[in-house]
C-alpha cells in the first residue's frame, strides 16, 4: 500500500516558534476524541501515533490512560518494525490482537516486553487518500475474541474523526506534529464525594492517577504506610516509600494498569509489618485497598534481603531491554545488526543516527552507519587507536560516555571532527563481549538530550547486547565469505561456446545455513562433435557437501574427456565416491550430446527427470530407466537412453530444490514447471532461465540450493557464450 504523507512542522520541538492557537486547538480536539474512547468503544487505554515527515517512523503524539513509562520503548517506532501499529499503517486496515496468546504468536517482541493480559486494536488514520498515522486501543483480556459490530463501527468512526481533524490542520497550514513527549490524556474523574466517603472507612484506600502519582490517600492508608498524607499526595508510591521499590511490586502495578484487571500482592513494611495491597483499575486510574496481611499471606520478596533504598532498574527498563534484545537475535549479518540498531534502538531513544566502529589492526573501522549525511562518517574510518577521540576512548575503555550537548563534547575533545557532524548529543557505548572490547556503538541526537540514570543503564546494557550480536554477525559474515568463495570456485563462471548448442545456467543458494551446498553443473567439450552436459546434487549444504561436489565434478570431467559413454561415466564416478569413504549421497544426470547427429544419450543416477520442450512447443518429462544414487552400490548399473535434439529443442536440467518445498506434491510441482517451460520456452535462454528460477528466487526461506541448466539445439551460427549467473 502506498502511504501519502502531508508536509508538516513539529509541535513543541526545541527551538521552534510557539505553535499557533489553531494547532493547539487541534491537539485538544484530538484529546477530546480519545478521552471519549472508553464510553464509545469500551477501551480503557490507547494512544495516537503520527507518521514522521519522511515516513520512516511512527511518533507518539498522545496517550490515553497509560503512564508515559509504559510507552517509552515505543515512543518512536520504525515503520520497518513488525508491530501491530506499523502493520495497520502498511495494510491500511484494522489490526486486532485477541489476547496474550495471539500477541505471543504474531508479535513475540511485544509479548516479551509487555507480558500482560490485554486485547489490542490498531486502526490507521486515513483521510482523502492521505495516511496520517494510527490509533491504538487496549481492552481487558476478558474481551471476546472479536470486536462486536458496534465496536467496529465505533472504532472506524473514531478513526475517521481523528483523521479529519488532522486533515483540516494540514490544509490550514498548521499540521500537528508530536512534541518531545507525548501528550497525556486522562478520562474525566467522576465528580462526587468519594474523598469524604472514603475518609470515614476503616480500610486504607489510595487513588493513583495515570501518571503513577497518588491523588488520594485516606488517613487509615497513611497510618498503614507510615507516612503523613501530605508527604504521600502527588508523588509516586515507590518514590515516597523505598520499601516498595522491589520490581515485583512495580510489575503488579503495571499488570493492573495495562491489563485492566485487578491484581494483588503482599509487601513488608520495615521492620516487621506485612501489608496486603489490592489494585482495582478503571478508566480513571487505580484504587488501592491496603490492609494488614495475615501471617499466612506472607510471600518471599526481595524486601526480605534488604529494606534499604537501593538503586534499582524498574521493569520498564527491563522490558525495554528484552524488547530490543529480541530484535537483535534476528540479526544474522553485520549489516543486519546495524539495521536493527537503526530501526529499533535509535527511534526508541529519540536518536537521529547511529554508527558502529570495530577495532581492527590498531585502527577503528566503520562497519556500518545510518542517519548521517553521505560521506561524513567515512572520514573517521581508519582512526588510529592512539588518537584522542571519543570513539577510540569507548573502544579501548569499558566505560560508556554520554555527552548531553555539544559543549560537553568540546570540553574534552576540542577541535575534533566529531563536534562537526551536525549532531547535538551523543552516547558512546563500548562493545564488550567475552571480556573483549571489540569496538563502540555511537548513538547521535539532533537536539541536546538529557540521559537519565535509567536511560544510561539501559543503553549500557544494550551495548553488551549489540556487542554479542556483532560478534555473532562477524562470525557469520566470515563463514559466508568463505562459503561464497568456495562455492564460486567450484562452479563454472561461464559456459563454453559450443557451435550448434545454446546454453544458460543459474544457481541459487539456500537462504538458511552457510549458503554453500552440493549442487553443481558443467558443460564439458569432449571432442569436435560431442559435448557432455552434467548436473548433480550432493546431500546437504555445508562445507563437506561442497567438497564432495568438487571431487565428483572433477571425476566426471576426467571420465568424460576419456570419451566414455554416459553409463560408464556414472558407474566409474559411483565407484570413486564409494572409495572416498564418505557417507553423503549424490544424484547426477549425465548427457552426451552428439552435435553432428542432433541427438543425445542420457544416463541418470537418481536425479530429477529432465524436461524437454519440442520445437512445436510441447513439453514432456524424460523418464528413461534410472540407476541408484551415487555411493550406495558399487556394482550399480546406469542404463542410457537416446534423445532426439532437432533444431529448436530445449532441454531443462535442474536440481530438486527447484521443485521440492515443504508441503508440495512433486508431480504437481513438475507439472507447473513444465507449463512454465511451455509458456516461456520460445524466449532467449537467459530470459527463460530467469523466468524459471524467478519464483523460487523470491521465496523468503529456501532450505535447499537450486541449480538450473538449459541447452537448446540451434544452427551452428546461432551458438554463443552464455553466462552462468548466480
XYZ file of C-alpha atoms in Angstrom, residues 250-550:
301
model
C 6.018 -2.434 40.007
C 5.223 -5.498 37.912
C 1.872 -5.927 39.694
C 1.144 -2.233 39.237
C 1.848 -2.438 35.522
C -0.195 -5.607 35.205
C -3.232 -3.877 36.697
C -2.897 -0.734 34.560
C -2.170 -2.456 31.251
C -4.486 -5.456 31.566
C -7.343 -3.605 33.238
C -7.701 -6.476 35.711
C -7.394 -6.435 39.500
C -4.127 -7.677 40.988
C -2.779 -8.071 44.499
C 0.467 -8.573 46.372
C 1.899 -8.606 49.886
C 4.809 -6.360 50.929
C 6.887 -5.985 54.076
C 6.884 -2.545 55.681
C 10.070 -2.467 57.770
C 10.822 -3.716 60.200
C 8.187 -6.445 60.510
C 4.738 -5.323 59.343
C 3.259 -7.167 56.378
C 0.672 -5.290 54.306
C -1.772 -6.563 51.701
C -2.305 -4.425 48.564
C -5.239 -4.923 46.193
C -5.234 -2.892 42.984
C -8.518 -2.178 41.167
C -8.107 -0.403 37.778
C -10.685 1.567 35.838
C -10.667 4.204 33.116
C -9.574 6.953 35.521
C -6.713 5.179 37.292
C -6.225 2.754 40.170
C -7.925 2.342 43.504
C -5.679 0.589 46.021
C -7.021 -1.121 49.126
C -4.443 -1.626 51.896
C -4.904 -3.967 54.870
C -2.701 -5.654 57.421
C -1.729 -9.004 55.939
C -2.411 -12.237 57.770
C 0.649 -14.308 58.634
C -0.343 -16.921 56.017
C -0.284 -14.259 53.282
C 3.415 -13.608 53.753
C 5.294 -14.050 50.445
C 9.022 -14.193 49.666
C 10.249 -10.830 48.485
C 13.428 -9.019 47.732
C 12.491 -6.894 50.739
C 13.410 -9.876 52.918
C 17.010 -9.251 51.975
C 17.138 -5.512 52.497
C 14.814 -2.632 53.127
C 17.418 -0.011 52.256
C 16.652 2.421 49.421
C 18.930 0.846 46.826
C 19.331 1.956 43.230
C 17.259 -0.289 41.003
C 16.188 -0.878 37.450
C 12.448 -0.652 37.031
C 10.596 -3.284 34.975
C 10.021 -0.670 32.270
C 13.741 -0.603 31.603
C 13.984 -4.396 31.798
C 11.147 -4.849 29.314
C 12.790 -2.270 27.064
C 15.995 -4.302 27.074
C 14.103 -7.548 26.426
C 12.203 -5.989 23.535
C 15.338 -4.746 21.820
C 17.320 -7.876 22.665
C 14.684 -9.997 20.941
C 15.117 -7.851 17.838
C 18.896 -8.320 17.875
C 18.540 -12.108 17.998
C 17.106 -11.939 14.466
C 20.200 -10.207 13.082
C 22.474 -12.587 11.173
C 24.959 -10.334 9.370
C 26.833 -7.213 10.441
C 24.558 -5.095 8.281
C 21.533 -6.798 9.884
C 22.808 -5.644 13.282
C 23.343 -2.102 12.006
C 19.839 -2.143 10.566
C 18.291 -3.456 13.798
C 20.066 -0.827 15.882
C 18.988 1.856 13.432
C 15.379 0.699 13.123
C 14.706 -0.419 16.693
C 17.102 1.205 19.160
C 17.719 4.653 17.682
C 13.997 5.535 17.338
C 13.205 4.187 20.812
C 15.510 6.776 22.382
C 14.684 9.630 20.027
C 18.059 9.462 18.275
C 18.852 10.581 14.752
C 21.864 8.495 13.670
C 23.999 5.502 14.584
C 27.490 4.321 13.693
C 29.219 1.100 14.686
C 33.026 1.125 14.809
C 35.136 -2.002 15.298
C 38.805 -2.290 16.252
C 40.998 -3.904 13.617
C 44.770 -3.803 13.240
C 45.229 -0.954 15.710
C 42.618 1.204 13.999
C 38.901 1.912 14.150
C 36.909 0.680 11.169
C 33.417 1.864 10.283
C 31.390 -1.301 9.706
C 28.029 0.400 9.307
C 26.102 3.577 9.888
C 22.658 5.080 9.328
C 21.265 8.585 9.601
C 24.430 10.566 8.864
C 24.881 12.581 5.652
C 26.598 10.625 2.889
C 30.389 10.604 3.225
C 30.510 12.233 6.653
C 31.242 9.117 8.698
C 33.780 7.736 6.223
C 36.337 10.339 7.363
C 36.567 8.557 10.733
C 37.395 5.195 9.140
C 40.951 4.156 9.966
C 41.357 6.344 13.048
C 44.392 5.027 14.996
C 43.657 3.669 18.453
C 46.309 6.073 19.765
C 44.214 9.107 18.781
C 42.293 11.128 21.363
C 38.719 10.749 20.198
C 35.509 9.682 21.957
C 35.236 6.709 19.604
C 38.714 5.475 20.485
C 38.082 6.092 24.192
C 34.895 3.970 24.121
C 36.627 1.257 22.082
C 39.588 0.952 24.463
C 37.864 1.623 27.787
C 34.819 -0.301 29.049
C 33.180 2.852 30.440
C 30.425 4.434 28.290
C 30.488 8.165 27.584
C 27.395 10.381 27.405
C 27.509 13.932 26.052
C 24.206 15.733 26.562
C 25.147 18.711 24.422
C 27.889 19.978 22.131
C 29.611 21.967 24.894
C 30.249 18.806 26.942
C 31.909 17.080 23.987
C 34.009 20.095 23.034
C 35.336 20.477 26.586
C 37.063 17.085 26.280
C 37.670 16.917 22.530
C 38.073 20.493 21.342
C 38.547 20.829 17.606
C 37.770 17.186 16.877
C 35.775 16.330 13.769
C 33.152 14.618 15.947
C 31.965 18.062 17.015
C 31.236 18.931 13.380
C 28.910 16.051 12.476
C 25.760 18.171 12.752
C 24.540 16.402 15.893
C 23.902 17.869 19.341
C 24.196 14.921 21.782
C 25.974 11.576 21.747
C 26.121 8.251 23.568
C 29.328 6.232 23.059
C 28.670 2.641 24.097
C 31.650 0.265 24.430
C 31.051 -3.067 22.711
C 32.384 -5.725 25.062
C 31.843 -9.452 24.699
C 33.576 -12.380 26.439
C 35.797 -9.900 28.262
C 36.986 -8.316 25.000
C 36.424 -4.772 23.776
C 35.659 -5.068 20.074
C 34.508 -1.541 19.247
C 31.916 1.089 20.013
C 28.364 1.997 19.057
C 27.646 5.702 18.661
C 24.086 6.980 19.050
C 23.703 10.589 17.927
C 20.853 13.004 18.620
C 19.831 16.021 16.562
C 18.900 18.025 19.683
C 20.513 18.254 23.142
C 19.423 15.191 25.097
C 19.346 14.537 28.834
C 20.336 10.969 29.641
C 18.513 9.881 32.787
C 20.115 7.331 35.102
C 17.688 4.669 33.888
C 18.365 5.506 30.247
C 22.112 5.339 30.799
C 21.705 1.935 32.443
C 19.550 0.656 29.595
C 21.923 1.949 26.913
C 24.923 0.466 28.698
C 23.164 -2.907 28.837
C 22.264 -2.605 25.165
C 25.931 -2.015 24.380
C 26.651 -5.526 25.655
C 23.793 -6.994 23.628
C 24.935 -5.177 20.492
C 28.479 -6.455 21.089
C 27.276 -10.055 21.289
C 25.170 -9.604 18.172
C 28.135 -8.060 16.344
C 30.417 -10.894 17.440
C 27.944 -13.469 16.075
C 27.407 -11.436 12.926
C 31.124 -11.110 12.194
C 31.493 -14.874 12.550
C 28.532 -15.383 10.220
C 29.957 -12.935 7.671
C 33.325 -14.681 7.806
C 31.693 -18.059 7.231
C 29.545 -16.609 4.475
C 32.550 -15.118 2.690
C 34.367 -18.428 2.985
C 31.349 -20.368 1.764
C 30.697 -17.939 -1.069
C 34.322 -18.103 -2.165
C 34.313 -21.897 -2.016
C 31.072 -22.152 -3.966
C 32.289 -19.611 -6.502
C 35.493 -21.564 -7.077
C 33.670 -24.874 -7.600
C 31.097 -23.690 -10.151
C 31.933 -22.526 -13.689
C 31.925 -18.752 -14.136
C 31.000 -19.085 -17.795
C 29.818 -21.872 -20.029
C 31.905 -22.765 -23.081
C 30.841 -21.765 -26.576
C 29.563 -24.859 -28.365
C 28.640 -24.463 -32.064
C 25.104 -25.736 -32.557
C 24.203 -25.537 -28.872
C 22.962 -22.520 -26.879
C 23.343 -22.761 -23.091
C 22.385 -20.916 -19.891
C 22.703 -21.734 -16.187
C 21.581 -20.339 -12.847
C 22.462 -21.133 -9.253
C 20.643 -20.035 -6.081
C 21.993 -20.920 -2.626
C 19.712 -21.844 0.245
C 18.625 -18.940 2.460
C 19.428 -20.896 5.622
C 22.732 -22.136 6.980
C 26.091 -21.248 5.454
C 24.640 -20.857 1.947
C 27.087 -23.353 0.438
C 25.835 -26.612 -0.962
C 26.445 -29.581 -3.174
C 24.528 -28.609 -6.312
C 26.685 -28.424 -9.432
C 26.502 -28.298 -13.197
C 29.022 -28.345 -16.015
C 29.383 -28.441 -19.788
C 32.457 -30.346 -20.976
C 33.710 -30.362 -24.574
C 34.597 -33.972 -25.351
C 35.736 -33.727 -28.942
C 34.837 -31.755 -32.024
C 31.453 -33.438 -32.458
C 30.354 -34.132 -28.864
C 29.853 -32.315 -25.584
C 28.987 -33.611 -22.104
C 26.275 -31.919 -20.064
C 26.081 -32.781 -16.363
C 24.084 -31.681 -13.343
C 24.213 -33.124 -9.835
C 23.272 -32.664 -6.203
C 25.270 -33.802 -3.176
C 23.296 -34.373 0.003
C 23.338 -31.412 2.452
C 24.526 -27.821 2.232
C 27.739 -27.405 4.131
C 31.459 -27.487 3.524
C 31.539 -31.306 3.368
C 28.859 -31.321 0.675
C 30.701 -28.654 -1.308
C 33.995 -30.527 -1.037
C 32.439 -33.781 -2.280
C 30.716 -31.855 -5.056
C 34.119 -30.597 -6.227
